[in-house]
Amino acid sequence: MCIFCKIIAGEIPSKKAYEDNDMLAFYDINPQAPVHILVIPKEHIPSVDAIDSQNSAIVAKIFETIPEIAKAAGITNGYRVISNCGDDACQTVKHLHFHILGGKPLSETMA
Ligand code: AMP
Ligand code: ZN
């Protein structure tokens, strides 16, 4: 089981920001902004590269819910949503996740 599937299963503790039947949001263990939350589907999808017509409904739901998660976390002045996909993007956990970064003015560069 991957590390994020273990978090979903409760085998590894996390600080939850949002949870429902299909998805989980929890605080990143190594925050890169004052608010740094990871949003994941409960279904194991390896990365953005594995999104297809069979599993994209959960991706839509995640994006419908991100504004609510950001607001509940206290972000009031904008945020960045990032998904690292594959080796060149430095994806370290091979379970689809979207980083929500906010709570301060972020870097103008992304790459
Ligand atoms: P990425 O590099 O885009 O694959 O992002 C993986 C993220 O998962 C990193 O920002 C890590 O800090 C975070 N992470 C790894 N293990 C945990 C954990 N047990 N709890 C919370 N965040 C984690
Ligand atoms: Zn997984």
Coordinates of C-alpha atoms and ligand atoms in Angstrom, one line a residue:
M1 CA 0.0 0.0 0.0
C2 CA 1.4 3.5 -0.8
I3 CA 2.0 6.0 2.0
F4 CA -1.1 8.1 1.1
C5 CA -3.3 4.9 1.0
K6 CA -1.9 4.2 4.5
I7 CA -3.0 7.7 5.6
I8 CA -6.5 7.1 4.1
A9 CA -6.6 3.8 6.0
G10 CA -5.6 5.5 9.2
E11 CA -2.4 3.4 9.5
I12 CA -0.3 6.6 9.3
P13 CA -1.6 9.6 11.3
S14 CA -2.4 12.9 9.6
K15 CA -3.8 16.3 10.5
K16 CA -7.0 16.3 8.5
A17 CA -8.5 19.4 6.9
Y18 CA -11.4 17.7 5.0
E19 CA -12.7 14.2 4.5
D20 CA -15.7 12.6 2.8
N21 CA -16.3 9.2 1.2
D22 CA -14.2 9.9 -1.9
M23 CA -11.4 12.3 -0.9
L24 CA -9.2 13.4 1.9
A25 CA -7.3 16.7 2.6
F26 CA -4.6 16.8 5.2
Y27 CA -1.7 19.1 6.2
D28 CA 1.6 18.5 4.5
I29 CA 4.2 17.2 7.0
N30 CA 6.9 19.5 5.5
P31 CA 5.0 22.8 4.8
Q32 CA 6.3 25.1 2.1
A33 CA 3.8 27.9 3.0
P34 CA 1.9 29.0 6.1
V35 CA -1.0 26.9 4.8
H36 CA 0.1 23.7 2.9
I37 CA -2.6 21.1 2.4
L38 CA -2.6 18.0 0.2
V39 CA -5.9 16.9 -1.4
I40 CA -6.1 13.3 -2.5
P41 CA -8.7 10.9 -3.9
K42 CA -9.3 7.8 -1.8
E43 CA -9.0 5.8 -4.9
H44 CA -5.3 5.1 -5.7
I45 CA -4.5 7.0 -8.9
P46 CA -0.8 7.2 -9.5
S47 CA -0.6 10.8 -10.9
V48 CA -2.1 13.3 -13.2
D49 CA -0.8 11.2 -16.1
A50 CA -3.2 8.4 -15.1
I51 CA -6.4 10.6 -15.1
D52 CA -8.8 9.3 -17.7
S53 CA -12.5 9.3 -18.5
Q54 CA -13.0 6.4 -16.0
N55 CA -11.7 8.2 -13.0
S56 CA -12.0 11.9 -13.7
A57 CA -15.2 12.4 -11.8
I58 CA -13.2 12.4 -8.5
V59 CA -10.8 15.0 -10.0
A60 CA -13.7 17.2 -10.8
K61 CA -15.1 16.7 -7.3
I62 CA -11.7 17.6 -5.7
F63 CA -11.6 20.9 -7.7
E64 CA -15.2 21.6 -6.7
T65 CA -14.2 21.2 -3.0
I66 CA -10.8 23.0 -3.0
P67 CA -12.3 26.4 -2.6
E68 CA -14.2 25.2 0.5
I69 CA -11.0 23.5 1.9
A70 CA -8.9 26.7 1.3
K71 CA -11.6 28.9 3.0
A72 CA -11.9 26.6 6.0
A73 CA -8.1 26.6 6.4
G74 CA -8.2 30.4 6.7
I75 CA -6.8 31.4 3.3
T76 CA -8.3 34.7 2.4
N77 CA -6.0 36.3 -0.3
G78 CA -5.5 33.6 -2.9
Y79 CA -3.7 30.3 -3.2
R80 CA -1.8 28.1 -5.6
V81 CA -2.8 24.5 -6.6
I82 CA 0.0 22.3 -7.8
S83 CA 0.3 18.7 -8.8
N84 CA 3.8 17.3 -9.5
C85 CA 3.6 14.6 -12.1
G86 CA 6.5 12.3 -12.8
D87 CA 10.3 12.4 -12.2
D88 CA 11.1 15.8 -13.9
A89 CA 8.4 17.4 -11.7
C90 CA 9.9 15.7 -8.6
Q91 CA 6.8 13.7 -7.7
T92 CA 7.8 11.8 -4.6
V93 CA 4.6 10.1 -3.7
K94 CA 3.0 8.1 -6.5
H95 CA -0.6 8.8 -5.4
L96 CA -2.4 11.7 -7.1
H97 CA -2.3 14.7 -4.9
F98 CA -3.0 18.4 -5.3
H99 CA -1.0 20.8 -3.1
I100 CA -2.9 23.9 -1.8
L101 CA -0.4 26.6 -0.9
G102 CA -1.4 29.9 0.6
G103 CA -1.2 32.2 3.6
K104 CA 1.5 34.5 2.2
P105 CA 2.5 36.1 -1.1
L106 CA 4.0 33.2 -3.1
S107 CA 6.9 33.2 -5.5
E108 CA 6.3 34.6 -9.0
T109 CA 8.0 31.6 -10.5
M110 CA 6.7 28.1 -10.6
A111 CA 9.5 26.2 -12.3
Ligands
AMP1 P1 5.2 15.5 -4.1 O1 6.7 15.9 -4.0 O2 4.5 16.5 -5.0 O3 5.0 14.1 -4.5 O4 4.6 15.8 -2.7 C1 4.6 14.9 -1.7 C2 4.3 15.6 -0.5 O5 3.9 14.7 0.5 C3 5.5 16.4 0.1 O6 5.2 17.8 0.2 C4 5.7 15.8 1.5 O7 6.1 16.7 2.4 C5 4.3 15.2 1.8 N1 4.3 14.1 2.7 C6 5.0 12.9 2.7 N2 4.7 12.1 3.7 C7 3.7 12.8 4.4 C8 3.0 12.4 5.5 N3 3.1 11.3 6.2 N4 2.1 13.3 6.0 C9 1.9 14.5 5.4 N5 2.5 14.9 4.2 C10 3.5 14.0 3.8
ZN2 ZN -2.1 5.2 -2.8

